[in-house]
Structures are given as structure tokens and as C-alpha cells.
PDB file of C-alpha atoms in Angstrom:
ATOM      1  CA  MET A   1      16.839  47.963  18.441  1.00 67.00           C
ATOM      2  CA  PRO A   2      15.465  44.582  18.048  1.00 70.00           C
ATOM      3  CA  THR A   3      13.253  42.250  20.461  1.00 84.00           C
ATOM      4  CA  GLN A   4      14.056  38.943  21.222  1.00 81.00           C
ATOM      5  CA  ALA A   5      11.188  38.042  19.505  1.00 80.00           C
ATOM      6  CA  GLU A   6      12.498  39.455  16.568  1.00 80.00           C
ATOM      7  CA  ARG A   7      15.765  38.414  17.051  1.00 85.00           C
ATOM      8  CA  THR A   8      14.688  34.772  17.076  1.00 86.00           C
ATOM      9  CA  ALA A   9      12.339  35.032  13.626  1.00 90.00           C
ATOM     10  CA  SER A  10      15.153  36.487  12.088  1.00 92.00           C
ATOM     11  CA  THR A  11      17.334  33.206  12.899  1.00 93.00           C
ATOM     12  CA  ARG A  12      15.235  30.546  12.343  1.00 95.00           C
ATOM     13  CA  SER A  13      14.832  32.776   8.654  1.00 95.00           C
ATOM     14  CA  LYS A  14      18.630  32.208   7.577  1.00 95.00           C
ATOM     15  CA  ILE A  15      18.235  29.079   8.414  1.00 97.00           C
ATOM     16  CA  LEU A  16      15.413  28.074   5.900  1.00 97.00           C
ATOM     17  CA  ASP A  17      17.012  30.651   3.206  1.00 96.00           C
ATOM     18  CA  ALA A  18      20.155  29.051   3.831  1.00 96.00           C
ATOM     19  CA  ALA A  19      19.134  25.568   4.360  1.00 97.00           C
ATOM     20  CA  ARG A  20      16.531  25.461   1.102  1.00 96.00           C
ATOM     21  CA  SER A  21      19.566  27.541  -1.156  1.00 95.00           C
ATOM     22  CA  SER A  22      21.704  24.267  -0.095  1.00 96.00           C
ATOM     23  CA  PHE A  23      19.167  22.284  -0.664  1.00 96.00           C
ATOM     24  CA  VAL A  24      18.523  23.020  -4.454  1.00 93.00           C
ATOM     25  CA  SER A  25      21.811  23.601  -5.333  1.00 93.00           C
ATOM     26  CA  ARG A  26      23.333  20.330  -3.640  1.00 93.00           C
ATOM     27  CA  GLY A  27      20.440  18.500  -3.115  1.00 93.00           C
ATOM     28  CA  TYR A  28      19.051  17.042   0.491  1.00 95.00           C
ATOM     29  CA  ASP A  29      21.058  14.205   0.713  1.00 95.00           C
ATOM     30  CA  GLY A  30      24.239  16.532  -0.416  1.00 95.00           C
ATOM     31  CA  THR A  31      23.788  19.061   2.668  1.00 96.00           C
ATOM     32  CA  THR A  32      24.973  18.654   5.545  1.00 96.00           C
ATOM     33  CA  ILE A  33      24.206  20.696   8.585  1.00 96.00           C
ATOM     34  CA  ALA A  34      28.007  21.948   8.507  1.00 96.00           C
ATOM     35  CA  ASP A  35      27.055  23.613   5.072  1.00 96.00           C
ATOM     36  CA  VAL A  36      23.533  25.199   6.835  1.00 96.00           C
ATOM     37  CA  LEU A  37      25.576  26.724   9.283  1.00 96.00           C
ATOM     38  CA  ASP A  38      27.968  27.965   7.282  1.00 95.00           C
ATOM     39  CA  ALA A  39      25.630  29.544   5.117  1.00 95.00           C
ATOM     40  CA  ALA A  40      23.338  30.746   7.682  1.00 95.00           C
ATOM     41  CA  ALA A  41      26.336  32.086   9.887  1.00 94.00           C
ATOM     42  CA  VAL A  42      24.762  30.879  12.730  1.00 94.00           C
ATOM     43  CA  SER A  43      26.148  28.631  15.802  1.00 93.00           C
ATOM     44  CA  LYS A  44      25.220  25.331  15.972  1.00 94.00           C
ATOM     45  CA  GLY A  45      23.321  26.155  19.143  1.00 95.00           C
ATOM     46  CA  ALA A  46      21.478  28.543  17.603  1.00 93.00           C
ATOM     47  CA  LEU A  47      19.919  25.708  14.516  1.00 95.00           C
ATOM     48  CA  TYR A  48      19.179  23.020  17.339  1.00 95.00           C
ATOM     49  CA  HIS A  49      17.658  25.254  19.143  1.00 93.00           C
ATOM     50  CA  HIS A  50      15.151  26.217  16.240  1.00 95.00           C
ATOM     51  CA  PHE A  51      15.332  22.441  14.619  1.00 96.00           C
ATOM     52  CA  GLU A  52      16.654  19.177  16.089  1.00 95.00           C
ATOM     53  CA  SER A  53      17.687  18.125  12.652  1.00 96.00           C
ATOM     54  CA  LYS A  54      18.137  18.817   9.017  1.00 96.00           C
ATOM     55  CA  GLN A  55      14.960  16.640   8.277  1.00 97.00           C
ATOM     56  CA  ALA A  56      13.111  18.909  10.632  1.00 97.00           C
ATOM     57  CA  ILE A  57      14.856  21.956   8.255  1.00 97.00           C
ATOM     58  CA  ALA A  58      13.581  20.581   5.537  1.00 97.00           C
ATOM     59  CA  GLU A  59       9.544  19.426   7.214  1.00 97.00           C
ATOM     60  CA  ALA A  60       9.419  23.540   8.017  1.00 97.00           C
ATOM     61  CA  ILE A  61      10.624  24.550   4.459  1.00 97.00           C
ATOM     62  CA  PHE A  62       7.934  22.162   3.195  1.00 97.00           C
ATOM     63  CA  SER A  63       5.537  22.941   5.505  1.00 96.00           C
ATOM     64  CA  ASP A  64       5.692  26.880   4.976  1.00 95.00           C
ATOM     65  CA  THR A  65       6.324  26.731   1.484  1.00 96.00           C
ATOM     66  CA  SER A  66       2.830  24.837   0.801  1.00 95.00           C
ATOM     67  CA  ARG A  67       1.124  27.642   3.340  1.00 95.00           C
ATOM     68  CA  HIS A  68       2.144  30.110   1.092  1.00 96.00           C
ATOM     69  CA  ALA A  69       0.996  28.880  -2.075  1.00 95.00           C
ATOM     70  CA  ILE A  70      -2.457  28.199  -0.907  1.00 95.00           C
ATOM     71  CA  THR A  71      -2.268  31.904   1.075  1.00 94.00           C
ATOM     72  CA  ALA A  72      -1.342  33.162  -2.055  1.00 95.00           C
ATOM     73  CA  ALA A  73      -3.855  31.855  -4.331  1.00 95.00           C
ATOM     74  CA  SER A  74      -6.971  32.831  -1.579  1.00 92.00           C
ATOM     75  CA  ARG A  75      -5.730  35.688  -1.831  1.00 92.00           C
ATOM     76  CA  ARG A  76      -5.488  36.244  -5.432  1.00 92.00           C
ATOM     77  CA  ALA A  77      -9.181  34.603  -5.651  1.00 91.00           C
ATOM     78  CA  ARG A  78     -10.720  36.679  -2.358  1.00 86.00           C
ATOM     79  CA  ASP A  79     -12.130  39.498  -5.568  1.00 86.00           C
ATOM     80  CA  VAL A  80     -14.298  37.247  -6.902  1.00 87.00           C
ATOM     81  CA  SER A  81     -18.007  37.410  -5.261  1.00 88.00           C
ATOM     82  CA  ASP A  82     -19.647  33.965  -6.435  1.00 92.00           C
ATOM     83  CA  PRO A  83     -18.273  31.342  -3.841  1.00 93.00           C
ATOM     84  CA  VAL A  84     -17.905  28.813  -6.487  1.00 93.00           C
ATOM     85  CA  GLU A  85     -16.495  30.768  -8.829  1.00 94.00           C
ATOM     86  CA  THR A  86     -13.658  31.995  -5.921  1.00 94.00           C
ATOM     87  CA  LEU A  87     -13.396  27.704  -5.310  1.00 95.00           C
ATOM     88  CA  VAL A  88     -12.673  27.680  -8.723  1.00 95.00           C
ATOM     89  CA  GLN A  89     -10.245  30.228  -9.110  1.00 95.00           C
ATOM     90  CA  GLY A  90      -8.478  29.677  -6.108  1.00 95.00           C
ATOM     91  CA  CYS A  91      -7.496  25.982  -7.035  1.00 96.00           C
ATOM     92  CA  LEU A  92      -6.769  27.235 -10.454  1.00 95.00           C
ATOM     93  CA  LEU A  93      -4.654  30.054  -9.016  1.00 95.00           C
ATOM     94  CA  TRP A  94      -2.592  27.323  -6.531  1.00 96.00           C
ATOM     95  CA  LEU A  95      -2.188  25.308  -9.583  1.00 94.00           C
ATOM     96  CA  GLU A  96      -0.334  28.327 -10.931  1.00 93.00           C
ATOM     97  CA  GLU A  97       1.600  29.032  -7.364  1.00 94.00           C
ATOM     98  CA  VAL A  98       3.035  25.676  -7.464  1.00 93.00           C
ATOM     99  CA  SER A  99       4.131  25.321 -11.104  1.00 90.00           C
ATOM    100  CA  GLU A 100       6.170  27.913  -9.841  1.00 92.00           C
ATOM    101  CA  PRO A 101      10.104  26.585 -10.381  1.00 91.00           C
ATOM    102  CA  SER A 102      10.767  27.919  -7.033  1.00 91.00           C
ATOM    103  CA  VAL A 103       7.794  26.401  -5.275  1.00 94.00           C
ATOM    104  CA  ALA A 104       7.810  22.972  -7.439  1.00 93.00           C
ATOM    105  CA  VAL A 105      11.467  22.182  -6.165  1.00 94.00           C
ATOM    106  CA  VAL A 106      10.446  22.176  -2.632  1.00 95.00           C
ATOM    107  CA  MET A 107       7.150  20.811  -3.192  1.00 94.00           C
ATOM    108  CA  PHE A 108       7.829  17.581  -5.847  1.00 93.00           C
ATOM    109  CA  ASP A 109      12.005  16.997  -5.040  1.00 94.00           C
ATOM    110  CA  ILE A 110      12.857  18.566  -1.930  1.00 95.00           C
ATOM    111  CA  GLY A 111      10.371  17.559   0.535  1.00 95.00           C
ATOM    112  CA  PRO A 112       9.598  13.796  -1.115  1.00 95.00           C
ATOM    113  CA  THR A 113      13.442  13.025  -0.630  1.00 95.00           C
ATOM    114  CA  ALA A 114      13.436  14.323   3.053  1.00 97.00           C
ATOM    115  CA  LEU A 115      10.101  13.150   4.081  1.00 97.00           C
ATOM    116  CA  GLY A 116       8.559  10.713   1.865  1.00 96.00           C
ATOM    117  CA  TRP A 117       5.501  11.242  -0.160  1.00 92.00           C
ATOM    118  CA  GLU A 118       3.089  10.120   2.632  1.00 94.00           C
ATOM    119  CA  ARG A 119       4.724  12.719   5.267  1.00 95.00           C
ATOM    120  CA  CYS A 120       4.559  15.477   2.752  1.00 94.00           C
ATOM    121  CA  ARG A 121       0.896  14.125   1.787  1.00 89.00           C
ATOM    122  CA  GLN A 122      -0.445  14.706   5.336  1.00 91.00           C
ATOM    123  CA  ILE A 123       1.255  17.798   5.733  1.00 93.00           C
ATOM    124  CA  GLU A 124      -0.144  19.349   2.263  1.00 88.00           C
ATOM    125  CA  ALA A 125      -3.518  17.858   2.830  1.00 86.00           C
ATOM    126  CA  ALA A 126      -4.145  19.503   6.354  1.00 87.00           C
ATOM    127  CA  ASN A 127      -3.106  22.811   4.369  1.00 90.00           C
ATOM    128  CA  SER A 128      -5.177  22.448   1.495  1.00 92.00           C
ATOM    129  CA  ILE A 129      -7.948  20.519   2.791  1.00 92.00           C
ATOM    130  CA  ARG A 130      -8.603  23.440   5.460  1.00 91.00           C
ATOM    131  CA  ALA A 131      -8.468  25.782   2.705  1.00 93.00           C
ATOM    132  CA  LEU A 132     -11.172  23.949   0.856  1.00 94.00           C
ATOM    133  CA  ARG A 133     -13.163  23.312   3.553  1.00 93.00           C
ATOM    134  CA  LEU A 134     -13.520  26.954   4.508  1.00 93.00           C
ATOM    135  CA  GLY A 135     -14.197  28.118   0.716  1.00 93.00           C
ATOM    136  CA  ILE A 136     -16.961  24.790   0.912  1.00 94.00           C
ATOM    137  CA  ALA A 137     -18.416  26.102   3.961  1.00 94.00           C
ATOM    138  CA  ARG A 138     -19.064  29.596   2.484  1.00 92.00           C
ATOM    139  CA  ALA A 139     -20.750  28.260  -0.651  1.00 93.00           C
ATOM    140  CA  VAL A 140     -22.740  25.903   1.259  1.00 93.00           C
ATOM    141  CA  GLU A 141     -23.733  29.225   3.363  1.00 93.00           C
ATOM    142  CA  ALA A 142     -24.680  31.054   0.312  1.00 92.00           C
ATOM    143  CA  GLY A 143     -26.759  28.023  -0.767  1.00 91.00           C
ATOM    144  CA  ALA A 144     -24.479  27.212  -3.847  1.00 91.00           C
ATOM    145  CA  PHE A 145     -23.114  24.388  -2.836  1.00 91.00           C
ATOM    146  CA  ALA A 146     -24.686  21.005  -1.568  1.00 85.00           C
ATOM    147  CA  ALA A 147     -24.075  20.380   1.913  1.00 80.00           C
ATOM    148  CA  ALA A 148     -24.058  16.703   2.578  1.00 79.00           C
ATOM    149  CA  ARG A 149     -21.022  15.757   0.472  1.00 78.00           C
ATOM    150  CA  ALA A 150     -19.208  18.964   1.441  1.00 85.00           C
ATOM    151  CA  ASP A 151     -16.309  16.667   3.079  1.00 87.00           C
ATOM    152  CA  LEU A 152     -16.136  14.540   0.669  1.00 90.00           C
ATOM    153  CA  ALA A 153     -15.637  17.098  -1.904  1.00 92.00           C
ATOM    154  CA  ALA A 154     -13.023  18.915  -0.081  1.00 93.00           C
ATOM    155  CA  HIS A 155     -10.952  15.843  -0.701  1.00 92.00           C
ATOM    156  CA  THR A 156     -11.890  14.954  -4.166  1.00 93.00           C
ATOM    157  CA  ILE A 157     -10.523  18.512  -5.057  1.00 95.00           C
ATOM    158  CA  ASN A 158      -7.797  18.057  -3.550  1.00 93.00           C
ATOM    159  CA  ALA A 159      -6.673  14.566  -4.804  1.00 92.00           C
ATOM    160  CA  VAL A 160      -7.280  16.077  -8.081  1.00 94.00           C
ATOM    161  CA  LEU A 161      -5.349  18.915  -8.137  1.00 94.00           C
ATOM    162  CA  GLY A 162      -2.549  17.388  -6.684  1.00 91.00           C
ATOM    163  CA  GLU A 163      -2.180  15.190  -9.728  1.00 90.00           C
ATOM    164  CA  LEU A 164      -2.964  18.015 -11.909  1.00 92.00           C
ATOM    165  CA  ALA A 165       0.262  19.642 -10.503  1.00 91.00           C
ATOM    166  CA  TRP A 166       2.251  16.501 -10.372  1.00 88.00           C
ATOM    167  CA  LEU A 167       1.509  16.081 -14.771  1.00 86.00           C
ATOM    168  CA  SER A 168       2.309  20.150 -14.743  1.00 82.00           C
ATOM    169  CA  VAL A 169       5.319  19.874 -13.053  1.00 81.00           C
ATOM    170  CA  ARG A 170       6.579  16.627 -14.119  1.00 74.00           C
ATOM    171  CA  SER A 171       5.843  16.769 -17.844  1.00 63.00           C
ATOM    172  CA  ASP A 172       7.042  20.379 -18.093  1.00 57.00           C
ATOM    173  CA  GLY A 173       3.743  21.219 -18.910  1.00 53.00           C
ATOM    174  CA  ALA A 174       3.580  18.717 -22.264  1.00 56.00           C
ATOM    175  CA  ASP A 175       0.565  16.933 -20.759  1.00 58.00           C
ATOM    176  CA  VAL A 176      -1.557  19.578 -19.275  1.00 63.00           C
ATOM    177  CA  ASP A 177      -3.366  22.376 -21.460  1.00 75.00           C
ATOM    178  CA  ASP A 178      -4.115  25.390 -19.850  1.00 82.00           C
ATOM    179  CA  VAL A 179      -7.554  25.972 -21.184  1.00 88.00           C
ATOM    180  CA  ALA A 180      -8.204  22.221 -20.925  1.00 88.00           C
ATOM    181  CA  THR A 181      -7.218  21.908 -17.293  1.00 90.00           C
ATOM    182  CA  THR A 182      -9.230  24.938 -16.271  1.00 92.00           C
ATOM    183  CA  ALA A 183     -12.354  23.080 -17.916  1.00 93.00           C
ATOM    184  CA  VAL A 184     -11.549  20.153 -15.514  1.00 93.00           C
ATOM    185  CA  VAL A 185     -11.571  21.809 -12.890  1.00 95.00           C
ATOM    186  CA  ARG A 186     -14.362  24.068 -13.623  1.00 95.00           C
ATOM    187  CA  ALA A 187     -16.735  21.153 -14.140  1.00 94.00           C
ATOM    188  CA  MET A 188     -15.466  18.793 -11.490  1.00 95.00           C
ATOM    189  CA  ILE A 189     -16.581  21.640  -8.743  1.00 94.00           C
ATOM    190  CA  HIS A 190     -19.882  22.892 -10.175  1.00 93.00           C
ATOM    191  CA  ALA A 191     -20.643  19.087 -10.503  1.00 92.00           C
ATOM    192  CA  LEU A 192     -19.717  18.720  -6.708  1.00 92.00           C
ATOM    193  CA  ALA A 193     -21.316  21.684  -5.964  1.00 91.00           C
ATOM    194  CA  GLN A 194     -24.675  20.208  -7.137  1.00 86.00           C
ATOM    195  CA  ILE A 195     -24.929  16.956  -5.192  1.00 67.00           C
ATOM    196  CA  ASP A 196     -27.523  15.899  -3.812  1.00 59.00           C
ATOM    197  CA  ARG A 197     -29.410  19.203  -4.640  1.00 49.00           C
ATOM    198  CA  PRO A 198     -33.033  18.611  -6.227  1.00 51.00           C
ATOM    199  CA  ALA A 199     -33.154  17.840  -9.182  1.00 52.00           C
ATOM    200  CA  ASP A 200     -35.595  21.325 -10.167  1.00 46.00           C
ATOM    201  CA  LEU A 201     -32.382  23.294  -8.465  1.00 46.00           C
ATOM    202  CA  ARG A 202     -29.727  21.794 -10.654  1.00 47.00           C
ATOM    203  CA  THR A 203     -28.425  24.129 -13.942  1.00 47.00           C
TER     204      THR A 203
END
């Protein structure tokens, strides 16, 4: 028999799945709370127990999708032994994750429409900056990344990746070459890793 926590999690998941499907098919503005209730087959009380508004549902979907893309990319890159190359691969894999249609529609359509670009940027930055700081800290600890500009490096990498992701999704890949993107990301991270390092340690 399911526990209360399991039932609560299941209800939340039903609401989010139903809302995501409706947002994709009808658009955020074209979806009503009634649509979500019908699709999720839950009561109004159950929905409002979890979310105070349609916008709150959209924010939860965006946040969950953002975290999942970062976690998936990090997991796929974790077997790389070199800490700087781990950063490179994690970034490239994140670009791959967010280019998936089911992810891209949330990150670049549903989220911005419901929350505005500023709020989306805050959520995404909170998730991605945290992951980048962790990866950079590991590289610093290994002596492979300059510590003095580590935080600035995290913000720089995050900003460039966001622009590359936007170009890839909005141009249907026409303006983005995978080989060139890989070269740019690798060159950027290796250059940032060497900021403030003594000249005789640079490669």
C-alpha cells in the first residue's frame, strides 16, 4: 500500500505531466486550470495543495526540467578522469540535453512565456552556476584550474552556453556546427582554466 509521501509525490507528478502536455499542445496561455484538472484527474483541492497558480505549475516544470538536464549531463560526464575535460564534456552534453525537443520546448517556450526571461534566467543560473562551481572547484583542487577567477569563469561559461543553446534551438541547428561548437567550448574552458597561472605552467 502506498505511503502518504508516495501518494503526494504521485499526485504532484500527475499534475505536472498533465500540465506539460497541455502547455505543449495548447500553449501556456491557451491552457486553463480546468484543462489541467481534467487531464490529471485530480481534484481542485489536490492541485491547489501543491501549486497556488498555473504560473507556479509552469515554474515547477521549468525548474525540474532545468535540474534534470544538468544532472543528466553531469552523470554522463562523470567517468572522464581529467577534471578540465570533465567540465568540457559536461557542458557539451548539457547542450545536447537541452536541444532535445521535449526539453527545448520547456526551456525556450513554456518557461519564458509563463515566467518571463528574467525569472527563467534566475532559475537556470541557480542550477547551472552551482554545477559549474562544483566542477571548477574539483579542477582547482586538482591544480588544473586557476582559483583566482573561478567564480567569474563559472558565470562566463554559463553565459556562453546559454547563447549556444539558444542559437541551436532557434536556428534549428542551421547556424551551429557541432565541430565548431565543441572547439569553442573546449578553447574557452581551457583558456579560463589558465587565467592568472604563472606563464611557465601554461600549455
